[in-house]
């Protein structure tokens, strides 16, 4: 530990598992698109908790909702109905695609994916799945079976059982057509691959996935854990493609920063799960529900989907205007943006943080991923782009 490290960093490095690599900084406060470290240094945050703070850090409506709920009721399991849970379910189903009106509540994206897997099996009586190369579905042993990147799976060997998973090249309709059979329970598909490199699907690919799954009696499950809640310029990315899936996994931004997850599905899918066939302790807890109601209402009231569309177009236009031989491609949808470089992105992500006060994250070794709050200002976008141009030169 260097002499300048704080007692907080020392303690976190000492006691944390450290399975996740640690930056040598201690973040203590956030507001909107800015976070501050313990020294008071500010950063424009284009990580946003890996795409969680879509409505901005500490949105006042969410803060108030948490404070109010904390004084009323924090703990209530799903077997006992609760007013805030009912309010949240109504709010959520009010924004999901028509017909997607049954919800299993949980606490993370991985949990939502685990639920999706079980509901798909009971809904179809089948046990095979189709997932995507470069896809990311979560870190549990069950969700890892759908996750492509070997480095996430290999340490666990056969404990990650993906023998019933057929992986196809993202975007390849012929491979998809060959993979979906009458043994397929579901196709798992991110409308925009996030951790896999910020890769928007073509409309043809998603629409063909919808057609083929219907034809074969399989489910189409869209993983909107990262693309959901205004991130791509619509409330859900599915809307860009005119596709209604049989299920959607949701998490990240859904409750404005409070841990939450959900598997949203059709009544037909929900009704095939045996009573008591799945569950959990914290799913649907009143605190997350209160935060989620406030977050979704803020998204609607502040027109955040349109904000993401407009600001994302502006952000990508400014990035594409950077004259640098190091940039291979700028791509994305709304404010889910990736810049693929012709060399490793890590040094530039480090320089952005330490030299420029801008936080970004990777999405495969060559891609710098920008996931700012939707509430980011154009001035802040300009600052981020100028900083990126400086570190590239
Ligand atoms: C599409 C998608 N699906 C599922 C998950 C799993 O959700 P959760 O259990 O709440 O983390 C994530 C996390 N995506 C982040 C991966 C974080 C990690 O390294 O793990 C990301 O995109 O960085 C996704 O982006």
Coordinates of C-alpha atoms and ligand atoms in Angstrom, one line a residue:
X1 CA 0.0 0.0 0.0
X2 CA 1.4 3.4 -0.9
X3 CA 1.6 6.1 1.8
X4 CA -1.0 8.2 0.1
X5 CA -3.7 5.5 0.1
X6 CA -6.5 6.2 2.5
X7 CA -7.6 4.1 5.4
X8 CA -10.8 3.2 3.4
X9 CA -8.8 1.8 0.4
X10 CA -6.5 0.0 2.8
X11 CA -9.4 -1.7 4.6
X12 CA -11.2 -2.6 1.3
X13 CA -8.0 -4.1 -0.2
X14 CA -7.3 -5.9 3.1
X15 CA -10.8 -7.5 3.6
X16 CA -12.4 -7.7 0.2
X17 CA -12.1 -11.0 -1.8
X18 CA -10.4 -8.9 -4.4
X19 CA -11.8 -11.2 -7.2
X20 CA -12.7 -7.9 -8.8
X21 CA -9.7 -5.7 -9.7
X22 CA -9.6 -2.5 -7.7
X23 CA -8.8 1.0 -8.9
X24 CA -6.7 2.9 -6.4
X25 CA -9.4 5.5 -5.6
X26 CA -12.2 5.7 -3.0
X27 CA -15.5 7.1 -4.4
X28 CA -17.6 8.7 -1.7
X29 CA -20.4 10.7 -3.3
X30 CA -22.4 11.0 -6.5
X31 CA -25.0 13.4 -8.0
X32 CA -26.4 13.2 -11.6
X33 CA -23.5 12.3 -13.9
X34 CA -20.7 13.1 -11.5
X35 CA -19.0 11.2 -8.7
X36 CA -16.4 12.4 -6.2
X37 CA -13.6 10.6 -4.6
X38 CA -12.6 11.0 -1.0
X39 CA -10.1 13.8 -1.9
X40 CA -13.0 15.8 -3.5
X41 CA -11.8 15.1 -7.0
X42 CA -14.8 14.9 -9.5
X43 CA -15.3 12.4 -12.3
X44 CA -17.8 12.4 -15.2
X45 CA -19.2 8.9 -14.7
X46 CA -19.6 7.0 -18.0
X47 CA -19.6 3.7 -16.1
X48 CA -22.7 4.5 -14.0
X49 CA -22.3 1.3 -12.0
X50 CA -22.1 -0.8 -15.3
X51 CA -25.2 0.8 -16.7
X52 CA -27.2 1.1 -13.5
X53 CA -27.4 4.9 -12.9
X54 CA -29.4 5.6 -16.0
X55 CA -31.5 8.3 -14.2
X56 CA -28.3 9.8 -12.6
X57 CA -26.7 9.2 -9.2
X58 CA -29.0 9.9 -6.2
X59 CA -32.0 11.1 -8.3
X60 CA -34.0 13.2 -5.8
X61 CA -37.2 11.3 -6.4
X62 CA -35.5 8.0 -5.7
X63 CA -33.8 9.4 -2.6
X64 CA -37.1 10.7 -1.2
X65 CA -38.8 7.4 -2.0
X66 CA -36.1 5.4 -0.1
X67 CA -36.2 7.8 2.9
X68 CA -40.0 7.6 3.1
X69 CA -40.1 3.8 2.7
X70 CA -37.3 3.3 5.2
X71 CA -39.5 4.9 7.8
X72 CA -42.5 2.7 6.9
X73 CA -41.4 -0.9 6.0
X74 CA -38.2 -2.5 4.7
X75 CA -38.9 -6.2 5.0
X76 CA -41.8 -8.1 3.6
X77 CA -41.4 -11.5 1.7
X78 CA -43.3 -12.1 -1.5
X79 CA -45.7 -14.5 0.2
X80 CA -47.2 -11.5 2.0
X81 CA -48.6 -8.9 -0.5
X82 CA -47.3 -5.3 0.0
X83 CA -48.7 -2.0 -1.2
X84 CA -45.4 -0.8 -2.7
X85 CA -44.8 -4.1 -4.5
X86 CA -48.3 -3.8 -6.0
X87 CA -47.5 -0.2 -7.1
X88 CA -44.2 -1.3 -8.6
X89 CA -45.7 -4.2 -10.5
X90 CA -48.4 -2.0 -11.9
X91 CA -45.8 0.7 -12.9
X92 CA -43.5 -1.9 -14.5
X93 CA -46.2 -3.7 -16.4
X94 CA -47.4 -0.3 -17.6
X95 CA -44.2 0.1 -19.5
X96 CA -43.4 -3.5 -20.7
X97 CA -44.6 -4.6 -24.1
X98 CA -48.3 -5.6 -24.4
X99 CA -48.9 -9.1 -23.1
X100 CA -45.7 -9.1 -20.9
X101 CA -47.6 -8.7 -17.7
X102 CA -46.5 -11.4 -15.3
X103 CA -43.3 -10.7 -13.2
X104 CA -40.9 -12.8 -11.1
X105 CA -39.1 -10.3 -8.8
X106 CA -35.5 -10.8 -7.6
X107 CA -32.3 -8.8 -6.9
X108 CA -29.9 -8.9 -9.9
X109 CA -29.6 -9.7 -13.5
X110 CA -28.1 -13.1 -12.8
X111 CA -31.0 -14.0 -10.6
X112 CA -33.4 -12.8 -13.4
X113 CA -31.6 -15.1 -15.9
X114 CA -31.7 -18.0 -13.5
X115 CA -35.5 -17.5 -13.2
X116 CA -35.8 -17.2 -17.0
X117 CA -34.1 -20.5 -17.4
X118 CA -36.4 -22.3 -15.0
X119 CA -39.6 -20.7 -16.4
X120 CA -38.6 -21.6 -19.9
X121 CA -38.1 -25.2 -19.0
X122 CA -41.5 -25.5 -17.3
X123 CA -43.3 -23.5 -20.0
X124 CA -42.0 -25.8 -22.8
X125 CA -41.1 -29.1 -21.2
X126 CA -37.8 -28.7 -23.1
X127 CA -34.3 -28.4 -21.7
X128 CA -32.1 -27.1 -24.6
X129 CA -31.2 -23.4 -25.1
X130 CA -29.7 -21.3 -27.8
X131 CA -27.4 -18.5 -26.7
X132 CA -25.1 -16.2 -28.5
X133 CA -21.3 -16.1 -29.0
X134 CA -20.0 -13.1 -27.1
X135 CA -23.2 -13.1 -25.0
X136 CA -23.1 -12.3 -21.3
X137 CA -25.9 -13.6 -19.1
X138 CA -24.4 -13.5 -15.6
X139 CA -21.9 -15.2 -13.3
X140 CA -23.8 -17.9 -11.4
X141 CA -23.2 -21.4 -12.6
X142 CA -26.6 -21.5 -14.2
X143 CA -26.2 -18.2 -16.0
X144 CA -22.6 -18.9 -16.9
X145 CA -23.9 -21.8 -19.1
X146 CA -25.3 -19.1 -21.4
X147 CA -22.3 -16.8 -21.1
X148 CA -19.8 -17.2 -24.0
X149 CA -16.5 -15.8 -22.8
X150 CA -14.3 -18.9 -21.7
X151 CA -12.4 -16.9 -19.1
X152 CA -15.6 -16.6 -17.1
X153 CA -16.4 -20.3 -17.3
X154 CA -13.0 -22.2 -17.4
X155 CA -12.1 -21.8 -13.7
X156 CA -15.2 -23.8 -12.8
X157 CA -14.8 -26.6 -15.4
X158 CA -17.7 -29.0 -15.7
X159 CA -19.5 -27.3 -12.9
X160 CA -20.7 -25.0 -15.6
X161 CA -22.9 -27.4 -17.5
X162 CA -23.6 -26.0 -21.0
X163 CA -24.0 -29.3 -22.8
X164 CA -27.6 -28.3 -23.4
X165 CA -26.7 -24.9 -24.9
X166 CA -26.1 -24.3 -28.6
X167 CA -24.1 -21.1 -29.2
X168 CA -24.6 -19.3 -32.5
X169 CA -22.7 -16.4 -34.0
X170 CA -24.6 -13.2 -33.1
X171 CA -26.3 -12.0 -36.2
X172 CA -26.0 -15.2 -38.2
X173 CA -29.5 -16.2 -39.3
X174 CA -28.4 -19.4 -40.9
X175 CA -26.8 -20.6 -37.7
X176 CA -29.8 -19.5 -35.7
X177 CA -32.2 -21.4 -38.0
X178 CA -30.1 -24.6 -37.7
X179 CA -29.8 -24.3 -33.9
X180 CA -33.5 -23.9 -33.0
X181 CA -35.2 -27.3 -32.9
X182 CA -38.2 -28.8 -31.3
X183 CA -36.0 -29.5 -28.3
X184 CA -35.2 -25.8 -27.8
X185 CA -36.8 -24.3 -24.7
X186 CA -35.7 -20.8 -25.5
X187 CA -33.3 -18.5 -27.4
X188 CA -31.5 -16.1 -25.1
X189 CA -30.6 -12.9 -26.9
X190 CA -29.3 -9.4 -25.9
X191 CA -30.7 -6.8 -28.4
X192 CA -27.4 -5.0 -28.0
X193 CA -24.5 -7.1 -26.7
X194 CA -23.0 -5.1 -23.9
X195 CA -20.1 -6.8 -22.2
X196 CA -19.5 -8.6 -25.4
X197 CA -18.4 -5.4 -27.2
X198 CA -21.5 -3.1 -27.6
X199 CA -22.9 -4.8 -30.7
X200 CA -26.5 -3.8 -31.8
X201 CA -28.4 -6.7 -33.4
X202 CA -29.7 -6.2 -36.9
X203 CA -33.6 -5.9 -37.1
X204 CA -33.5 -9.0 -39.4
X205 CA -31.7 -11.1 -36.8
X206 CA -34.1 -10.4 -34.0
X207 CA -37.2 -10.5 -36.2
X208 CA -36.1 -13.9 -37.5
X209 CA -35.4 -15.1 -34.0
X210 CA -39.0 -14.2 -33.1
X211 CA -40.4 -16.0 -36.2
X212 CA -38.3 -19.1 -35.8
X213 CA -39.0 -19.5 -32.1
X214 CA -42.7 -19.1 -32.7
X215 CA -42.5 -21.7 -35.5
X216 CA -40.6 -24.2 -33.4
X217 CA -42.6 -23.7 -30.1
X218 CA -39.6 -22.2 -28.3
X219 CA -39.5 -19.0 -26.3
X220 CA -37.7 -15.8 -27.3
X221 CA -36.1 -14.3 -24.1
X222 CA -34.6 -10.9 -24.6
X223 CA -31.9 -10.0 -22.1
X224 CA -32.6 -6.3 -21.4
X225 CA -30.6 -6.2 -18.2
X226 CA -28.3 -3.6 -19.8
X227 CA -30.4 -2.3 -22.7
X228 CA -33.5 -1.7 -20.6
X229 CA -34.9 1.4 -19.0
X230 CA -34.1 4.1 -21.6
X231 CA -30.5 3.1 -22.2
X232 CA -30.8 2.6 -26.0
X233 CA -33.3 5.4 -26.7
X234 CA -36.5 3.4 -26.0
X235 CA -37.8 2.2 -22.7
X236 CA -36.8 -1.3 -23.9
X237 CA -34.6 -2.1 -26.9
X238 CA -37.2 -4.6 -28.1
X239 CA -39.2 -1.5 -29.2
X240 CA -36.5 -0.6 -31.8
X241 CA -37.1 -4.0 -33.5
X242 CA -40.9 -4.2 -33.3
X243 CA -40.6 -7.5 -31.5
X244 CA -42.5 -8.8 -28.4
X245 CA -40.6 -11.6 -26.7
X246 CA -42.1 -14.3 -24.5
X247 CA -39.8 -13.1 -21.6
X248 CA -37.4 -10.3 -20.7
X249 CA -34.7 -10.3 -18.1
X250 CA -34.4 -6.9 -16.4
X251 CA -32.2 -5.5 -13.6
X252 CA -29.5 -2.7 -13.4
X253 CA -31.3 0.7 -13.8
X254 CA -34.8 -0.6 -12.9
X255 CA -34.8 0.9 -9.4
X256 CA -32.5 3.9 -9.8
X257 CA -29.5 2.2 -8.2
X258 CA -31.1 0.0 -5.6
X259 CA -30.4 -3.7 -6.3
X260 CA -33.3 -5.3 -8.2
X261 CA -34.0 -7.9 -10.9
X262 CA -37.0 -9.3 -12.7
X263 CA -38.1 -11.8 -15.2
X264 CA -41.1 -10.4 -17.1
X265 CA -43.1 -12.9 -19.1
X266 CA -46.4 -13.7 -20.7
X267 CA -49.3 -15.2 -18.7
X268 CA -48.8 -18.4 -20.7
X269 CA -45.2 -18.8 -19.5
X270 CA -46.0 -17.9 -15.9
X271 CA -48.9 -20.3 -15.5
X272 CA -46.8 -23.3 -16.5
X273 CA -44.5 -23.0 -13.4
X274 CA -45.6 -25.2 -10.6
X275 CA -46.7 -23.4 -7.4
X276 CA -43.5 -22.9 -5.3
X277 CA -41.3 -23.9 -8.2
X278 CA -39.0 -20.9 -7.7
X279 CA -38.6 -18.2 -5.1
X280 CA -36.2 -16.1 -3.0
X281 CA -36.0 -14.0 0.2
X282 CA -35.4 -10.4 -0.9
X283 CA -37.3 -10.4 -4.2
X284 CA -40.0 -7.7 -4.2
X285 CA -38.7 -6.1 -1.0
X286 CA -40.5 -2.8 -0.2
X287 CA -37.4 -0.7 -0.4
X288 CA -36.5 -1.8 -4.0
X289 CA -40.1 -1.5 -4.9
X290 CA -40.4 2.1 -3.7
X291 CA -37.2 3.1 -5.5
X292 CA -38.4 1.3 -8.6
X293 CA -41.7 3.2 -8.7
X294 CA -39.9 6.5 -8.3
X295 CA -37.3 5.6 -11.0
X296 CA -39.7 4.5 -13.6
X297 CA -41.9 7.5 -13.1
X298 CA -38.9 9.8 -13.4
X299 CA -37.9 8.1 -16.6
X300 CA -41.4 8.7 -18.1
X301 CA -41.8 12.3 -16.7
X302 CA -38.3 13.4 -17.8
X303 CA -38.6 11.8 -21.2
X304 CA -35.4 9.8 -20.6
X305 CA -35.8 7.5 -23.6
X306 CA -35.9 10.5 -25.9
X307 CA -33.0 12.0 -24.1
X308 CA -30.9 8.9 -24.6
X309 CA -31.8 8.8 -28.3
X310 CA -30.9 12.5 -28.9
X311 CA -27.8 12.6 -26.7
X312 CA -26.6 9.2 -27.9
X313 CA -26.8 10.4 -31.5
X314 CA -24.9 13.6 -30.5
X315 CA -22.3 11.6 -28.5
X316 CA -21.6 9.2 -31.3
X317 CA -21.4 12.0 -33.9
X318 CA -18.8 13.8 -31.8
X319 CA -16.8 10.6 -31.2
X320 CA -16.9 9.8 -35.0
X321 CA -15.5 13.3 -35.6
X322 CA -12.3 12.5 -33.7
X323 CA -9.5 12.1 -36.2
X324 CA -7.5 9.2 -34.8
X325 CA -5.9 6.3 -36.6
X326 CA -6.4 4.3 -33.3
X327 CA -10.2 4.2 -33.7
X328 CA -11.6 1.3 -35.7
X329 CA -15.3 1.9 -35.2
X330 CA -17.8 3.9 -33.1
X331 CA -21.0 1.9 -32.6
X332 CA -24.0 1.7 -30.3
X333 CA -27.6 2.5 -29.7
X334 CA -28.8 5.5 -27.7
X335 CA -26.4 6.0 -24.8
X336 CA -25.0 2.5 -25.0
X337 CA -21.8 3.3 -26.9
X338 CA -18.6 1.5 -27.7
X339 CA -15.5 2.7 -29.4
X340 CA -13.5 -0.2 -30.8
X341 CA -9.8 0.6 -31.0
X342 CA -7.0 -1.0 -33.0
X343 CA -5.2 -1.6 -29.8
X344 CA -6.0 -2.5 -26.2
X345 CA -8.4 -0.1 -24.6
X346 CA -7.2 -0.5 -21.0
X347 CA -4.4 2.1 -21.1
X348 CA -6.8 4.7 -22.5
X349 CA -9.5 3.9 -19.9
X350 CA -6.8 4.3 -17.2
X351 CA -5.6 7.6 -18.7
X352 CA -9.2 8.9 -18.9
X353 CA -9.7 8.2 -15.2
X354 CA -6.4 9.5 -13.9
X355 CA -5.5 12.3 -16.3
X356 CA -9.0 13.5 -17.3
X357 CA -11.4 12.7 -14.5
X358 CA -13.6 10.6 -16.8
X359 CA -14.8 7.0 -15.9
X360 CA -15.3 4.5 -18.7
X361 CA -15.2 0.7 -18.9
X362 CA -14.2 -2.0 -21.2
X363 CA -16.3 -4.3 -23.3
X364 CA -13.8 -6.9 -24.6
X365 CA -10.1 -5.9 -24.6
X366 CA -10.3 -3.5 -27.6
X367 CA -13.5 -1.6 -26.8
X368 CA -14.0 1.5 -24.6
X369 CA -17.6 1.4 -23.4
X370 CA -19.5 4.6 -22.5
X371 CA -22.6 4.1 -20.3
X372 CA -23.3 7.5 -18.9
X373 CA -26.4 8.5 -17.0
X374 CA -29.1 9.5 -19.5
X375 CA -29.2 12.8 -17.7
X376 CA -25.7 13.6 -18.8
X377 CA -25.5 17.2 -20.3
X378 CA -24.2 18.0 -23.8
X379 CA -21.5 20.1 -22.1
X380 CA -20.4 17.0 -20.2
X381 CA -20.5 14.9 -23.4
X382 CA -18.3 17.6 -25.0
X383 CA -15.9 17.3 -22.1
X384 CA -15.7 13.5 -22.3
X385 CA -15.1 13.6 -26.1
X386 CA -12.4 16.2 -25.7
X387 CA -10.7 14.2 -23.0
X388 CA -10.9 11.0 -25.1
X389 CA -9.3 12.8 -28.0
X390 CA -6.5 14.0 -25.8
X391 CA -5.7 10.6 -24.3
X392 CA -5.7 9.0 -27.9
X393 CA -3.1 11.5 -29.1
Ligands
LIG1 C1 -26.8 -8.4 -20.6 C2 -26.5 -8.8 -19.2 N1 -27.0 -9.9 -18.7 C3 -26.8 -10.2 -17.4 C4 -25.9 -9.5 -16.6 C5 -25.7 -10.0 -15.1 O1 -26.3 -9.0 -14.3 P1 -25.9 -8.9 -12.8 O2 -26.0 -10.3 -12.1 O3 -26.8 -7.9 -12.2 O4 -24.4 -8.4 -12.8 C6 -25.2 -8.4 -17.1 C7 -24.2 -7.7 -16.2 N2 -23.3 -6.9 -17.0 C8 -22.0 -6.4 -16.5 C9 -21.1 -7.5 -16.1 C10 -20.6 -7.4 -14.6 C11 -19.7 -8.5 -14.3 O5 -18.5 -8.4 -14.7 O6 -20.1 -9.5 -13.8 C12 -21.3 -5.6 -17.6 O7 -21.9 -5.4 -18.7 O8 -20.2 -5.1 -17.3 C13 -25.5 -8.0 -18.4 O9 -25.0 -6.9 -18.9

